[in-house]
mmCIF file of N, CA and C in Angstrom:
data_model
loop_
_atom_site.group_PDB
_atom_site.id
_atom_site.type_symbol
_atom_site.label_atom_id
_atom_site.label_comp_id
_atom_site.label_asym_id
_atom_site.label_seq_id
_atom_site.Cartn_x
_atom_site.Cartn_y
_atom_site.Cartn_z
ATOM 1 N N UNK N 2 21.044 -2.511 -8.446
ATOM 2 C CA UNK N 2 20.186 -2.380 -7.291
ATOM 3 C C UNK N 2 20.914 -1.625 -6.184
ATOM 4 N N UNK N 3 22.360 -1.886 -5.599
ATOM 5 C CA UNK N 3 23.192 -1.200 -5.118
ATOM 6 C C UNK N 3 22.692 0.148 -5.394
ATOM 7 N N UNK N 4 23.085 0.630 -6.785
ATOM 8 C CA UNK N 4 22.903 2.659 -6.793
ATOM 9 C C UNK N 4 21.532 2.562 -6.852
ATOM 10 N N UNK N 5 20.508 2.020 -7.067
ATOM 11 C CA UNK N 5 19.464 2.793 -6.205
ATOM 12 C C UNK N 5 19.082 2.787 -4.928
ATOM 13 N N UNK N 6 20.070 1.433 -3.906
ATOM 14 C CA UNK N 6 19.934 1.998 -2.954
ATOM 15 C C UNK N 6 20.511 3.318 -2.318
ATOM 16 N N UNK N 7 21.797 3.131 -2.833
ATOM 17 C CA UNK N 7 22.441 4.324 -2.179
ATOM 18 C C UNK N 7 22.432 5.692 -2.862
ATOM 19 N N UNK N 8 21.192 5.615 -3.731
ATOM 20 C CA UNK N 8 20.612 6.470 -4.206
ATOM 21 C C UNK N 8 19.665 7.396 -3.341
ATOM 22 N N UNK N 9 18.395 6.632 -2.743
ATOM 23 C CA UNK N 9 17.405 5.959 -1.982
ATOM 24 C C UNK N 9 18.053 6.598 -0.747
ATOM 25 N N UNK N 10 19.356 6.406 0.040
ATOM 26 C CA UNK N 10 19.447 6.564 1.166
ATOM 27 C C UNK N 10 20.273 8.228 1.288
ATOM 28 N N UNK N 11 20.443 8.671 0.108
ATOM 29 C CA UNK N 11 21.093 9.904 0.016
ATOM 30 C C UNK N 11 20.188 11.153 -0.251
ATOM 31 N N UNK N 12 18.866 10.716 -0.824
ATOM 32 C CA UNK N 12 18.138 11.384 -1.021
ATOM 33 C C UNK N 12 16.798 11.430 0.045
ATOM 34 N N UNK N 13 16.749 10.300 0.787
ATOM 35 C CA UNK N 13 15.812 10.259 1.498
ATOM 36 C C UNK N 13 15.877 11.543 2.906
ATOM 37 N N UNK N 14 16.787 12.138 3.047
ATOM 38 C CA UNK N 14 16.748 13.158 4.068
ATOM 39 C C UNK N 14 16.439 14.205 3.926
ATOM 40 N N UNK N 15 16.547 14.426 2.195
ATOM 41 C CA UNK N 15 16.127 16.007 1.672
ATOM 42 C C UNK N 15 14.520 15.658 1.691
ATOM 43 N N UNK N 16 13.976 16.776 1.947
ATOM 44 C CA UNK N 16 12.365 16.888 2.198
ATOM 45 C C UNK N 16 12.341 16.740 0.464
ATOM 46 N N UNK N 17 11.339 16.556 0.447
ATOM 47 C CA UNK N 17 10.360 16.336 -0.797
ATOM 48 C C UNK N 17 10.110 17.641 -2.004
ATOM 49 N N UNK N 18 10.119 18.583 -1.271
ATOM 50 C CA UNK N 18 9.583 19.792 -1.822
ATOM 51 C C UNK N 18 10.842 20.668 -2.374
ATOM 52 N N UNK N 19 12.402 20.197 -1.616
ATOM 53 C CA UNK N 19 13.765 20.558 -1.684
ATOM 54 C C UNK N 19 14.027 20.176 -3.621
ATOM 55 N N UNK N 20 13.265 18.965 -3.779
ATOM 56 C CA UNK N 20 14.097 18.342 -4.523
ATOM 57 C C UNK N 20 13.211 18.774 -6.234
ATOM 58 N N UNK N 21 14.277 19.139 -7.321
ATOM 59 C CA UNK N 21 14.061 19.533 -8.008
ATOM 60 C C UNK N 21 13.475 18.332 -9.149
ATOM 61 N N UNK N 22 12.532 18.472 -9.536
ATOM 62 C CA UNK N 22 12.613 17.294 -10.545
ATOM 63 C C UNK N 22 12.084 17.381 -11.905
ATOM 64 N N UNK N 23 12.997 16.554 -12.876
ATOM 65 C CA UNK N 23 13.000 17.215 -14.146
ATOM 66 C C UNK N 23 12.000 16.422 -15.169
ATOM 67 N N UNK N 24 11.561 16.405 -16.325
ATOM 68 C CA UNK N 24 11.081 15.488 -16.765
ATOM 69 C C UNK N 24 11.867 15.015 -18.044
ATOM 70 N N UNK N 25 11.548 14.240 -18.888
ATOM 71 C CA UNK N 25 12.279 13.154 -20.089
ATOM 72 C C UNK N 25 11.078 12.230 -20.557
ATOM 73 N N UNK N 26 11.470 12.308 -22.320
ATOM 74 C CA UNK N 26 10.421 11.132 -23.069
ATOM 75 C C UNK N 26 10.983 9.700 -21.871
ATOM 76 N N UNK N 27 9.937 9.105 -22.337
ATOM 77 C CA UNK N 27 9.818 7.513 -21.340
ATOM 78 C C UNK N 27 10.643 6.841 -22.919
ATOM 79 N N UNK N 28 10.587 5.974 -22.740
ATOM 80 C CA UNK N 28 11.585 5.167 -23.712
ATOM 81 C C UNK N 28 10.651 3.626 -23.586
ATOM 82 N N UNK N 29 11.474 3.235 -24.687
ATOM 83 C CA UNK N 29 10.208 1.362 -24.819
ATOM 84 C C UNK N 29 11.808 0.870 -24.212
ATOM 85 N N UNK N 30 11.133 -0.578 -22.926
ATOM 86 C CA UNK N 30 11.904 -1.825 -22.741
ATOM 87 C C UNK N 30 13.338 -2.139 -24.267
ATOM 88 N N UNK N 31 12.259 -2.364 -25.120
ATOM 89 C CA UNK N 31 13.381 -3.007 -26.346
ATOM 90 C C UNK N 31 14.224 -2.198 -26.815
ATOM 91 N N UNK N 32 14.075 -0.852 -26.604
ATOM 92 C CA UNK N 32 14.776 0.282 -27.663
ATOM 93 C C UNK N 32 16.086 0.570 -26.377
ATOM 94 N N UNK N 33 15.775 0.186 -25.116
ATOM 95 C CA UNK N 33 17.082 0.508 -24.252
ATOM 96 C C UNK N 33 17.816 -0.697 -23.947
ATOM 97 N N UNK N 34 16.902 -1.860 -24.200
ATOM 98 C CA UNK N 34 17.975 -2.981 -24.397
ATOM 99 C C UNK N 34 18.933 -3.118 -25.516
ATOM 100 N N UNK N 35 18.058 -2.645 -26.305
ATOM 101 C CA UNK N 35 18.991 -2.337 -27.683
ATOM 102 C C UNK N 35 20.264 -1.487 -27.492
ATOM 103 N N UNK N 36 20.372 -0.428 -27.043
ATOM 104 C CA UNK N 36 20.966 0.222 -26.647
ATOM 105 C C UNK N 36 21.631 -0.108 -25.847
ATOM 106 N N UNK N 37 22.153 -1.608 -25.468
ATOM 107 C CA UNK N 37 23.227 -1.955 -24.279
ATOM 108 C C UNK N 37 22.614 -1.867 -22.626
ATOM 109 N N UNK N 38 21.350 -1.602 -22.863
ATOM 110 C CA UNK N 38 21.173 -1.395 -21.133
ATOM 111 C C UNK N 38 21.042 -3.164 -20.352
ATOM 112 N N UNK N 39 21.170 -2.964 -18.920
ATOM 113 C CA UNK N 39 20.745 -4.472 -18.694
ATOM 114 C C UNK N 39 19.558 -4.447 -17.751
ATOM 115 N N UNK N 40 18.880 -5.139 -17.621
ATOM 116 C CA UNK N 40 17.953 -5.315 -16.364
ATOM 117 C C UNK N 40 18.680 -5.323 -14.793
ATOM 118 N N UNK N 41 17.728 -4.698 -14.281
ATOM 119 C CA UNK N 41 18.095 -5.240 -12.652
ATOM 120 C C UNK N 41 16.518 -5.112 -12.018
ATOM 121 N N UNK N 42 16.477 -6.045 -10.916
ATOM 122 C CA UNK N 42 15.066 -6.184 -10.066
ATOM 123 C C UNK N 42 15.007 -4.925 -9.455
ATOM 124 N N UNK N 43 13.804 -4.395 -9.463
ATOM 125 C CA UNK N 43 12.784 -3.210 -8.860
ATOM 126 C C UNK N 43 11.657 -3.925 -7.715
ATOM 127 N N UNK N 44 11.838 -4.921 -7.244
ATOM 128 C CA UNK N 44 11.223 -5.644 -6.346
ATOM 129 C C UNK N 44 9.680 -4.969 -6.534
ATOM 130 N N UNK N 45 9.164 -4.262 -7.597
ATOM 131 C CA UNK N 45 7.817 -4.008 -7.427
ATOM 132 C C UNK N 45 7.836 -2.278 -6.936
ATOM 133 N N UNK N 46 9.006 -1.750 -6.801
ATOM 134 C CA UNK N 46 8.981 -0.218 -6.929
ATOM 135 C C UNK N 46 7.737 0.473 -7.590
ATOM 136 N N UNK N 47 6.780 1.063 -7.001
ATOM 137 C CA UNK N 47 5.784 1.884 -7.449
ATOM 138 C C UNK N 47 5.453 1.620 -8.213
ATOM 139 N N UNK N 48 4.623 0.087 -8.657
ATOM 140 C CA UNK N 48 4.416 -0.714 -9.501
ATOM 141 C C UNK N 48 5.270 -1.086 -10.801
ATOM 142 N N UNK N 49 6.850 -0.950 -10.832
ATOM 143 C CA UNK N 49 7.448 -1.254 -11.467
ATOM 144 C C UNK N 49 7.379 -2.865 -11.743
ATOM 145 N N UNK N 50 8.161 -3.003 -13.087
ATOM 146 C CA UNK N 50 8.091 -4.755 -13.416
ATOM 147 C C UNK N 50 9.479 -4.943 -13.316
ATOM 148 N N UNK N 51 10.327 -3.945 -13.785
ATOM 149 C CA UNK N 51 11.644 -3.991 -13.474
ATOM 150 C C UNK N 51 12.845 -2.663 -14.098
ATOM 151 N N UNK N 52 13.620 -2.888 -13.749
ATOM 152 C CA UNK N 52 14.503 -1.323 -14.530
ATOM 153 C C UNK N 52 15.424 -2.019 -14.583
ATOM 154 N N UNK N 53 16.593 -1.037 -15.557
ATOM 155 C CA UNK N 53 17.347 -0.975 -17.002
ATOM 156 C C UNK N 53 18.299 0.388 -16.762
ATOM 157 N N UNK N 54 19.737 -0.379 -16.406
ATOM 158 C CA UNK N 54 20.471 0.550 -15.998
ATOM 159 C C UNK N 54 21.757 0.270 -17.022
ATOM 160 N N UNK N 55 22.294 1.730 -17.767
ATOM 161 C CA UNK N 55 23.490 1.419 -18.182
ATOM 162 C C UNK N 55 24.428 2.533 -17.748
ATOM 163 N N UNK N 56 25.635 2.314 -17.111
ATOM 164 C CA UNK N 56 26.364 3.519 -16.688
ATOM 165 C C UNK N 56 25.580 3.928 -15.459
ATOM 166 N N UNK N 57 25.368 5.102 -15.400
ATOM 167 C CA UNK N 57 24.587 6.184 -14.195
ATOM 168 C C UNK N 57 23.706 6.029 -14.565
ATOM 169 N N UNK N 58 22.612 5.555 -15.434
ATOM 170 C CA UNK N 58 21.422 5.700 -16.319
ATOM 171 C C UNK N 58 20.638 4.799 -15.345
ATOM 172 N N UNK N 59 19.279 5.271 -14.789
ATOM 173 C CA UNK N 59 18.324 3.955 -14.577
ATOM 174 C C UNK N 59 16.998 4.638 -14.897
ATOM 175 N N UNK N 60 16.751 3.307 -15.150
ATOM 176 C CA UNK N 60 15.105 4.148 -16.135
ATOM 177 C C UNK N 60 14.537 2.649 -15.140
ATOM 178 N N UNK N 61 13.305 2.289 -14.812
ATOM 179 C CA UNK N 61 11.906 2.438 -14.026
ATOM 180 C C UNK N 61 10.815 1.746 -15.144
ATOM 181 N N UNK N 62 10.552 0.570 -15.723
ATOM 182 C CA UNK N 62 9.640 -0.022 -16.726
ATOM 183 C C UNK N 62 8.638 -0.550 -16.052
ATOM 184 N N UNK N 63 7.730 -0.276 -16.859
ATOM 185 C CA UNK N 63 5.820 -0.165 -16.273
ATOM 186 C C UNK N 63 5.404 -0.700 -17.506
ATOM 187 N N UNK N 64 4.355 -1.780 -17.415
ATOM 188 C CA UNK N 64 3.237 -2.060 -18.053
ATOM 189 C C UNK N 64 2.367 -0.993 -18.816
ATOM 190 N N UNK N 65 2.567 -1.275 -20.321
ATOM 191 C CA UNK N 65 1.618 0.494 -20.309
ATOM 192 C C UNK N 65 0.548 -0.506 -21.192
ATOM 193 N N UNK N 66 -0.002 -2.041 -20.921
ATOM 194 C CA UNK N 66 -1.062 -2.682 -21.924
ATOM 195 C C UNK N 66 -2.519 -2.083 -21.554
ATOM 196 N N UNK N 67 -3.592 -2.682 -22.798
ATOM 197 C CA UNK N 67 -4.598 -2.139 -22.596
ATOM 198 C C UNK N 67 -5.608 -3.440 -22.783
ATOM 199 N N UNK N 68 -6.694 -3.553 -22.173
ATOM 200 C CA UNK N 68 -7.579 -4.325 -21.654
ATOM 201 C C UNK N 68 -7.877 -5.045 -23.333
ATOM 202 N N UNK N 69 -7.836 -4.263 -24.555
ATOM 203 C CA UNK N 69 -8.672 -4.862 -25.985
ATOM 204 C C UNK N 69 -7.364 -5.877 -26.168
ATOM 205 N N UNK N 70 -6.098 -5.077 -26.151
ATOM 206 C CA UNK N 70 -5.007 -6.398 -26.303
ATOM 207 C C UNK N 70 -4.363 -7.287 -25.389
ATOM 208 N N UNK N 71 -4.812 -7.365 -24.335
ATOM 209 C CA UNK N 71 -4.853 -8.423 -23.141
ATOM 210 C C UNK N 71 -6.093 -9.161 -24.052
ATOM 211 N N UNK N 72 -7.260 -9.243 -24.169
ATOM 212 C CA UNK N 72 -8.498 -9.920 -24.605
ATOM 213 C C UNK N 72 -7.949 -10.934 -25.926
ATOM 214 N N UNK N 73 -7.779 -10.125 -26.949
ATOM 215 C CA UNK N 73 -7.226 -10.271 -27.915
ATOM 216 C C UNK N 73 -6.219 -11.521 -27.877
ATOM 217 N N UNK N 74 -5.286 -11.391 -27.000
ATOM 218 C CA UNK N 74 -3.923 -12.116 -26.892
ATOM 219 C C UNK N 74 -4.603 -13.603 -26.088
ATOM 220 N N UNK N 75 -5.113 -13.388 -25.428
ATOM 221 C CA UNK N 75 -6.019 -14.516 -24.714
ATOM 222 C C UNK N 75 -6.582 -15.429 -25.510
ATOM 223 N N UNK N 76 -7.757 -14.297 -26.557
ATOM 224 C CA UNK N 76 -8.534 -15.440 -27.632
ATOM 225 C C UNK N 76 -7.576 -16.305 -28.078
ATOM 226 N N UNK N 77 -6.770 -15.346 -28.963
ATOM 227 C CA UNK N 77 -5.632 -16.114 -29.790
ATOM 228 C C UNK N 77 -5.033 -17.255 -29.262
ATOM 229 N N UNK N 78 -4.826 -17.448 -27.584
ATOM 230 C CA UNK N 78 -3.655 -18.020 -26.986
ATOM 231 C C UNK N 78 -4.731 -19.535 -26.771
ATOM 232 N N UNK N 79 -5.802 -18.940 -26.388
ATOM 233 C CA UNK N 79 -6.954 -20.262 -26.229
ATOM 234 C C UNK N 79 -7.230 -20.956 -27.555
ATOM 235 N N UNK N 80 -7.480 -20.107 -28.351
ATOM 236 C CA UNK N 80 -7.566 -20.742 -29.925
ATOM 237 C C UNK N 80 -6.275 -21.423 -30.245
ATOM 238 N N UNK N 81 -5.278 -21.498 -29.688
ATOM 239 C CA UNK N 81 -4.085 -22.505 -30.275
ATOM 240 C C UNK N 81 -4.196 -23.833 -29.526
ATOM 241 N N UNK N 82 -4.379 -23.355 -28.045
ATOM 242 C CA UNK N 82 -4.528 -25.055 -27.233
ATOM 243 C C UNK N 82 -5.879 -25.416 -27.719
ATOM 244 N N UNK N 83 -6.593 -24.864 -28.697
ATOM 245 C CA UNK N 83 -7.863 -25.656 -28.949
ATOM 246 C C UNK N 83 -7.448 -26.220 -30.287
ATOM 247 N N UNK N 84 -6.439 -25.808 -30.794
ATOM 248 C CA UNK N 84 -6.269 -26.225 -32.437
ATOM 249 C C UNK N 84 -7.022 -25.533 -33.249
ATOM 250 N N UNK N 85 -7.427 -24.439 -33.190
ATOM 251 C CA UNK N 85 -7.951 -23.607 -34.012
ATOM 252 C C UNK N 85 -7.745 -22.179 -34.624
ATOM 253 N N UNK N 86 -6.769 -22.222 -33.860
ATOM 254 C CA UNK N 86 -6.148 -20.396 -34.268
ATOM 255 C C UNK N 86 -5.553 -20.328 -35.994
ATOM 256 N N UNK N 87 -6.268 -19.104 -36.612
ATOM 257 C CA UNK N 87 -6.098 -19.122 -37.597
ATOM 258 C C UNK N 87 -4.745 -18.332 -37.679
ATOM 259 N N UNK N 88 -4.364 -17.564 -36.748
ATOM 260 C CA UNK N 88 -2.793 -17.060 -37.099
ATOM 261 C C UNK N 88 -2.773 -16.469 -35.554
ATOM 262 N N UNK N 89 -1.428 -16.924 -35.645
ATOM 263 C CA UNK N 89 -0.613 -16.538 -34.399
ATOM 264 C C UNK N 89 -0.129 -15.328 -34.003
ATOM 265 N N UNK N 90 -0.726 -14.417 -34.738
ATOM 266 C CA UNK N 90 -0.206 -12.925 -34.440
ATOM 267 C C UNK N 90 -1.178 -12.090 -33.602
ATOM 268 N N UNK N 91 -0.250 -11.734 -32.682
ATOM 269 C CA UNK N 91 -1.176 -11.446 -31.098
ATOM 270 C C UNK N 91 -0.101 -9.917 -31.136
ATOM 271 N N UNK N 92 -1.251 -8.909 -30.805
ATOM 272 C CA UNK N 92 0.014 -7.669 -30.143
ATOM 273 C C UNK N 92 0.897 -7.650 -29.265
ATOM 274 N N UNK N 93 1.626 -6.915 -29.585
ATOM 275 C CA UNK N 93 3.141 -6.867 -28.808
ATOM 276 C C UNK N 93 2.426 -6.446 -27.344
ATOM 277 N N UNK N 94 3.421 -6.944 -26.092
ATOM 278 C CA UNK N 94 3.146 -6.296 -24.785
ATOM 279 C C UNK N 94 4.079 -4.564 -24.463
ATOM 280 N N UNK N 95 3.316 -3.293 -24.558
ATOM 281 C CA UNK N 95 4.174 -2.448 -25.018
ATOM 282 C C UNK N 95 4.654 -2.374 -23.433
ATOM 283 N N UNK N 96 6.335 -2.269 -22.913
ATOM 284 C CA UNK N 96 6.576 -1.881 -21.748
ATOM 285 C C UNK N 96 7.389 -0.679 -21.614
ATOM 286 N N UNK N 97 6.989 0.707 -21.130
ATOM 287 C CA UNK N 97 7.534 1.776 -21.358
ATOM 288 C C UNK N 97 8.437 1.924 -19.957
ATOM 289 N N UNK N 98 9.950 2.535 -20.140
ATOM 290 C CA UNK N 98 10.476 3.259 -19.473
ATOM 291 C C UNK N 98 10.741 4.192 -18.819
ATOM 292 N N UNK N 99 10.627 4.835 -17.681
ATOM 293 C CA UNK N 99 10.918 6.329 -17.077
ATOM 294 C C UNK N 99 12.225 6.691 -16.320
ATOM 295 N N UNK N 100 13.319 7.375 -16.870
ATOM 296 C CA UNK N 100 14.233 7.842 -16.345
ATOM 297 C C UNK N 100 14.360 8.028 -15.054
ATOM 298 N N UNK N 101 14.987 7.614 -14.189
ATOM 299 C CA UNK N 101 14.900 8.043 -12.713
ATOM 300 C C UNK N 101 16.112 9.365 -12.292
ATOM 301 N N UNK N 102 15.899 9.665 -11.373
ATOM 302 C CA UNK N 102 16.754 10.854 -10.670
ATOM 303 C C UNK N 102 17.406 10.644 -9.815
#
């Protein structure tokens, strides 16, 4: 949280339009934990849930679910406190990554 503040406060003087910006595939939550990264709080950064910094690296993780498997995961989750769920397999929550600058 530190380097993005003093990330944050080094960049905040260059105008907007100064600053060059590049793009990069987004990456999944699990595949950069895998990869040794750790969490740190994004207090809600531009609707962030949280970011994943290893080294100089910080990537920016967002909710990327969709309304059929939110529904889905619900039935299922109600059908168990009712005693009726015929199987417990509910889709994964996919949470994608974005590299920051």
């Amino acid at each position: 949280m530190r380097r993005l503040a003093a990330l944050l406060a080094v960049l905040m003087p260059v105008a907007a339009s100064a600053l060059d910006v590049g793009s990069s595939d987004f990456r999944y939550s699990s595949d950069l934990v895998a990869d040794g990264f750790t969490p740190f709080a994004a207090s809600g950064s531009v609707g962030a849930l949280y970011g994943l910094t290893n080294a100089d690296m910080l990537y920016l993780c967002f909710l990327a679910d969709s309304g059929d498997a939110q529904a889905e995961r619900q039935t299922t989750l109600l059908a168990e406190i009712r005693g009726d769920a015929p199987d417990k397999a509910v889709p994964n929550i996919p949470v994608i990554c974005v590299l920051t600058q």
